[in-house]
């Protein structure tokens, strides 16, 4: 499989999508899930990780058994339909102080049976004591991939937290459609900032349904992202690093721009 068109021709892997039917705000039934599968295949994907929402203390808290049963149902339907997409287990876990305990109790799934956990960046601000939570997770031998940090209002208000996040040991996943303005101007600005600063480790679709939030926008987003960071970096964060994570290997940093031509981060931010 490859990304169609002239922008790129490398294998595509998605580490963040809501494709399991009837479990969260993703597809409402199996037919919608299968339509999402077809969109993924047409967009050039060969593997995706199903990451249903896990929000401690709410009804969005599937058991591992329920998640695996839904996954098995979907993969069986994909096989019956003669489609070719490998859907792996995972969860998108709300950033919560309970995460270290839940991991210790075996109540959370990692990405594709690796040591990587996908943690959802809050839309408003990081929880108090977030650095202690990160440390507790890492100390248990896990690695953290932070979902869509560009959509966090606190990060949009000041870029210094991006450095603190990375320095704390987390990796950053940005949504493809944030580069198209689908999540607002602030998310678009932060996505550009992260790309130009070389702070993105993975791109993901964060697909939710076959009507609006799906993988069909990837081709257009890829053209824009390649103009920002170049083909080699695009391949790294869209294909190479997701594969490394599924192999339980550290993702590689983006290739930094020439410092003689790069704009300083703080100055760039103030101009927005």
Short mmCIF file of C-alpha atoms in Angstrom, two decimals:
data_model
loop_
_atom_site.label_atom_id
_atom_site.label_comp_id
_atom_site.label_asym_id
_atom_site.label_seq_id
_atom_site.Cartn_x
_atom_site.Cartn_y
_atom_site.Cartn_z
CA UNK A 1 0.00 0.00 0.00
CA UNK A 2 1.14 3.55 -0.62
CA UNK A 3 -0.02 7.09 -0.30
CA UNK A 4 -1.56 7.88 -3.66
CA UNK A 5 -0.40 10.66 -5.91
CA UNK A 6 2.98 12.32 -6.42
CA UNK A 7 3.53 13.46 -2.84
CA UNK A 8 4.76 10.16 -1.44
CA UNK A 9 4.91 6.44 -2.16
CA UNK A 10 5.72 4.83 1.17
CA UNK A 11 3.77 2.45 3.40
CA UNK A 12 1.34 4.10 5.76
CA UNK A 13 0.62 3.11 9.37
CA UNK A 14 -1.91 4.83 11.64
CA UNK A 15 -1.40 4.60 15.40
CA UNK A 16 -4.55 6.50 16.39
CA UNK A 17 -8.04 5.87 15.08
CA UNK A 18 -11.52 5.18 16.44
CA UNK A 19 -12.64 2.36 14.19
CA UNK A 20 -14.28 -0.12 16.56
CA UNK A 21 -18.08 -0.01 16.24
CA UNK A 22 -20.37 1.21 18.99
CA UNK A 23 -17.85 1.80 21.76
CA UNK A 24 -17.23 5.58 21.85
CA UNK A 25 -17.78 8.55 19.51
CA UNK A 26 -16.49 6.51 16.58
CA UNK A 27 -18.53 4.46 14.07
CA UNK A 28 -22.00 3.52 15.28
CA UNK A 29 -22.03 0.05 13.71
CA UNK A 30 -19.94 -2.51 11.86
CA UNK A 31 -20.99 -1.22 8.44
CA UNK A 32 -19.53 2.20 9.25
CA UNK A 33 -16.34 0.56 10.52
CA UNK A 34 -15.98 -1.33 7.24
CA UNK A 35 -16.51 1.88 5.28
CA UNK A 36 -13.67 3.42 7.30
CA UNK A 37 -11.54 0.40 6.41
CA UNK A 38 -12.17 1.02 2.72
CA UNK A 39 -11.22 4.69 3.12
CA UNK A 40 -8.00 3.70 4.90
CA UNK A 41 -7.07 1.29 2.11
CA UNK A 42 -7.80 3.85 -0.60
CA UNK A 43 -5.67 6.40 1.26
CA UNK A 44 -2.75 3.96 1.23
CA UNK A 45 -2.75 2.37 4.69
CA UNK A 46 -1.73 -1.20 5.41
CA UNK A 47 -1.94 -1.17 9.22
CA UNK A 48 -3.92 0.81 11.78
CA UNK A 49 -4.24 0.62 15.56
CA UNK A 50 -7.76 0.77 16.97
CA UNK A 51 -7.62 3.19 19.90
CA UNK A 52 -11.04 3.54 21.56
CA UNK A 53 -11.33 6.22 24.22
CA UNK A 54 -10.53 5.17 27.77
CA UNK A 55 -11.71 7.77 30.28
CA UNK A 56 -11.39 6.63 33.90
CA UNK A 57 -14.58 7.13 35.88
CA UNK A 58 -16.89 7.26 32.83
CA UNK A 59 -18.79 4.83 30.62
CA UNK A 60 -15.94 5.10 28.12
CA UNK A 61 -13.90 2.56 30.02
CA UNK A 62 -13.94 -0.69 28.05
CA UNK A 63 -12.44 -3.79 29.57
CA UNK A 64 -9.56 -5.36 27.71
CA UNK A 65 -11.76 -8.37 26.97
CA UNK A 66 -14.51 -6.20 25.45
CA UNK A 67 -11.96 -4.34 23.34
CA UNK A 68 -10.39 -7.53 22.04
CA UNK A 69 -13.81 -8.99 21.23
CA UNK A 70 -14.77 -5.91 19.21
CA UNK A 71 -11.41 -6.04 17.45
CA UNK A 72 -11.83 -9.71 16.59
CA UNK A 73 -15.32 -9.00 15.23
CA UNK A 74 -13.98 -6.22 13.00
CA UNK A 75 -11.00 -8.20 11.72
CA UNK A 76 -13.27 -11.14 10.92
CA UNK A 77 -15.60 -8.87 8.96
CA UNK A 78 -12.61 -7.38 7.08
CA UNK A 79 -11.55 -10.90 6.10
CA UNK A 80 -15.05 -11.87 4.98
CA UNK A 81 -15.28 -8.73 2.83
CA UNK A 82 -11.95 -9.59 1.18
CA UNK A 83 -10.34 -6.36 2.34
CA UNK A 84 -6.67 -5.98 3.26
CA UNK A 85 -6.09 -3.91 6.38
CA UNK A 86 -4.43 -5.12 9.54
CA UNK A 87 -6.18 -3.66 12.62
CA UNK A 88 -4.20 -3.95 15.85
CA UNK A 89 -5.24 -3.44 19.49
CA UNK A 90 -4.75 -0.23 21.42
CA UNK A 91 -6.47 2.48 23.46
CA UNK A 92 -6.47 6.27 23.65
CA UNK A 93 -6.22 6.93 27.37
CA UNK A 94 -7.34 10.22 28.91
CA UNK A 95 -4.48 11.92 30.76
CA UNK A 96 -5.32 10.95 34.34
CA UNK A 97 -3.33 10.34 37.55
CA UNK A 98 -4.87 6.85 37.65
CA UNK A 99 -2.98 5.69 34.56
CA UNK A 100 0.06 4.24 36.40
CA UNK A 101 -2.20 2.18 38.68
CA UNK A 102 -4.43 1.02 35.83
CA UNK A 103 -1.37 -0.08 33.87
CA UNK A 104 -0.09 -1.94 36.92
CA UNK A 105 -3.48 -3.67 37.26
CA UNK A 106 -3.45 -4.73 33.59
CA UNK A 107 -6.58 -2.73 32.73
CA UNK A 108 -5.16 -0.80 29.76
CA UNK A 109 -3.97 -1.85 26.32
CA UNK A 110 -0.77 -0.52 24.80
CA UNK A 111 -0.29 0.16 21.09
CA UNK A 112 -0.15 -3.15 19.25
CA UNK A 113 1.11 -5.11 22.25
CA UNK A 114 4.20 -2.89 22.59
CA UNK A 115 5.38 -0.87 25.58
CA UNK A 116 3.92 2.34 24.10
CA UNK A 117 0.75 3.89 25.53
CA UNK A 118 -1.28 6.49 23.64
CA UNK A 119 -2.34 9.24 26.05
CA UNK A 120 -4.83 11.91 25.01
CA UNK A 121 -3.63 15.46 25.53
CA UNK A 122 -6.41 17.44 27.26
CA UNK A 123 -8.06 20.09 25.10
CA UNK A 124 -7.78 22.80 27.76
CA UNK A 125 -4.71 22.23 29.92
CA UNK A 126 -2.46 19.51 31.25
CA UNK A 127 -3.51 18.16 34.66
CA UNK A 128 -1.73 19.45 37.74
CA UNK A 129 1.22 17.23 38.55
CA UNK A 130 1.40 15.90 35.00
CA UNK A 131 5.18 15.53 35.18
CA UNK A 132 4.83 13.17 38.16
CA UNK A 133 2.28 11.10 36.23
CA UNK A 134 4.63 10.89 33.25
CA UNK A 135 7.49 9.84 35.51
CA UNK A 136 5.36 7.15 37.16
CA UNK A 137 4.37 5.70 33.77
CA UNK A 138 7.92 5.73 32.43
CA UNK A 139 9.25 4.19 35.65
CA UNK A 140 7.03 1.16 35.03
CA UNK A 141 8.83 0.53 31.74
CA UNK A 142 6.29 2.12 29.40
CA UNK A 143 6.75 4.80 26.76
CA UNK A 144 4.27 7.61 26.10
CA UNK A 145 2.93 8.84 22.77
CA UNK A 146 0.90 12.02 23.37
CA UNK A 147 -2.10 12.35 21.04
CA UNK A 148 -2.77 15.65 19.24
CA UNK A 149 -0.92 18.12 21.53
CA UNK A 150 -1.62 20.81 18.92
CA UNK A 151 -5.26 20.84 20.08
CA UNK A 152 -4.41 21.76 23.68
CA UNK A 153 -5.25 25.41 24.49
CA UNK A 154 -2.48 25.60 27.08
CA UNK A 155 0.15 24.61 24.51
CA UNK A 156 -1.30 27.05 22.01
CA UNK A 157 -0.84 29.83 24.56
CA UNK A 158 2.87 29.16 25.07
CA UNK A 159 5.39 26.92 23.32
CA UNK A 160 7.70 26.41 26.32
CA UNK A 161 5.55 23.47 27.45
CA UNK A 162 6.39 21.60 24.24
CA UNK A 163 10.03 21.48 25.28
CA UNK A 164 9.03 20.38 28.80
CA UNK A 165 6.90 17.57 27.41
CA UNK A 166 9.69 16.25 25.21
CA UNK A 167 12.28 16.70 27.94
CA UNK A 168 10.06 14.69 30.29
CA UNK A 169 10.41 11.73 27.93
CA UNK A 170 7.20 11.74 25.87
CA UNK A 171 6.80 11.49 22.12
CA UNK A 172 4.32 13.66 20.18
CA UNK A 173 1.66 12.57 17.67
CA UNK A 174 -0.02 15.26 15.55
CA UNK A 175 -3.22 14.82 13.52
CA UNK A 176 -2.99 15.06 9.75
CA UNK A 177 -6.14 17.16 9.53
CA UNK A 178 -4.81 19.77 11.95
CA UNK A 179 -2.66 20.96 9.02
CA UNK A 180 -5.87 21.55 7.06
CA UNK A 181 -7.42 23.72 9.76
CA UNK A 182 -10.08 21.14 10.67
CA UNK A 183 -9.56 21.76 14.40
CA UNK A 184 -9.37 25.54 14.25
CA UNK A 185 -6.72 28.19 13.66
CA UNK A 186 -4.96 27.65 16.99
CA UNK A 187 -4.43 23.94 16.30
CA UNK A 188 -3.22 24.80 12.79
CA UNK A 189 -0.67 27.26 14.17
CA UNK A 190 0.63 24.82 16.77
CA UNK A 191 0.85 22.02 14.18
CA UNK A 192 2.97 24.28 11.95
CA UNK A 193 5.10 25.26 14.92
CA UNK A 194 5.74 21.65 15.91
CA UNK A 195 6.57 20.71 12.33
CA UNK A 196 8.96 23.59 11.77
CA UNK A 197 10.66 22.96 15.12
CA UNK A 198 11.11 19.27 14.35
CA UNK A 199 9.06 18.18 17.36
CA UNK A 200 6.67 15.69 15.70
CA UNK A 201 7.34 11.97 16.08
CA UNK A 202 4.20 10.58 14.36
CA UNK A 203 1.25 11.66 12.26
CA UNK A 204 -2.14 9.99 12.74
CA UNK A 205 -5.63 10.32 11.30
CA UNK A 206 -7.61 10.18 14.59
CA UNK A 207 -10.41 8.90 12.33
CA UNK A 208 -13.88 8.69 13.90
CA UNK A 209 -16.41 8.00 11.15
CA UNK A 210 -16.79 7.58 7.37
CA UNK A 211 -18.70 10.85 6.93
CA UNK A 212 -16.34 13.58 8.10
CA UNK A 213 -13.39 12.41 10.20
CA UNK A 214 -11.51 9.80 8.17
CA UNK A 215 -8.32 9.11 6.24
CA UNK A 216 -9.39 10.59 2.92
CA UNK A 217 -7.90 13.97 3.86
CA UNK A 218 -4.38 12.53 4.21
CA UNK A 219 -3.30 13.14 0.61
CA UNK A 220 -4.10 16.86 0.75
CA UNK A 221 -2.50 17.22 4.18
CA UNK A 222 0.61 15.37 3.01
CA UNK A 223 1.16 17.88 0.20
CA UNK A 224 1.06 20.75 2.69
CA UNK A 225 3.26 19.01 5.27
CA UNK A 226 5.87 18.03 2.71
CA UNK A 227 6.25 21.68 1.72
CA UNK A 228 6.91 22.50 5.38
CA UNK A 229 9.35 19.76 6.36
CA UNK A 230 10.43 17.93 3.21
CA UNK A 231 9.78 14.44 1.90
CA UNK A 232 12.27 12.64 4.16
CA UNK A 233 10.75 14.04 7.34
CA UNK A 234 7.24 13.31 6.07
CA UNK A 235 8.17 9.69 5.47
CA UNK A 236 9.76 9.50 8.91
CA UNK A 237 6.71 10.66 10.86
CA UNK A 238 4.05 9.05 8.64
CA UNK A 239 5.63 5.66 8.09
CA UNK A 240 9.05 4.98 9.60
CA UNK A 241 8.37 6.05 13.18
CA UNK A 242 4.94 4.39 13.45
CA UNK A 243 6.58 1.16 12.29
CA UNK A 244 9.39 1.59 14.79
CA UNK A 245 6.86 2.04 17.59
CA UNK A 246 4.99 -1.12 16.56
CA UNK A 247 8.35 -2.89 16.70
CA UNK A 248 8.89 -1.44 20.18
CA UNK A 249 11.81 0.70 19.00
CA UNK A 250 12.33 4.38 19.87
CA UNK A 251 11.05 6.71 17.13
CA UNK A 252 13.66 8.85 15.43
CA UNK A 253 13.70 12.65 15.75
CA UNK A 254 12.92 14.73 12.70
CA UNK A 255 15.84 16.02 10.68
CA UNK A 256 16.32 19.59 11.87
CA UNK A 257 16.46 22.47 9.38
CA UNK A 258 19.66 24.32 8.67
CA UNK A 259 20.17 26.63 11.71
CA UNK A 260 21.41 29.36 9.37
CA UNK A 261 17.96 29.61 7.77
CA UNK A 262 15.69 28.52 10.63
CA UNK A 263 13.57 31.09 12.43
CA UNK A 264 13.89 31.11 16.21
CA UNK A 265 10.93 29.40 17.89
CA UNK A 266 10.03 32.20 20.29
CA UNK A 267 10.10 34.85 17.56
CA UNK A 268 8.04 32.70 15.22
CA UNK A 269 5.43 32.18 17.91
CA UNK A 270 5.06 35.86 18.70
CA UNK A 271 4.39 36.72 15.05
CA UNK A 272 1.24 34.57 15.04
#
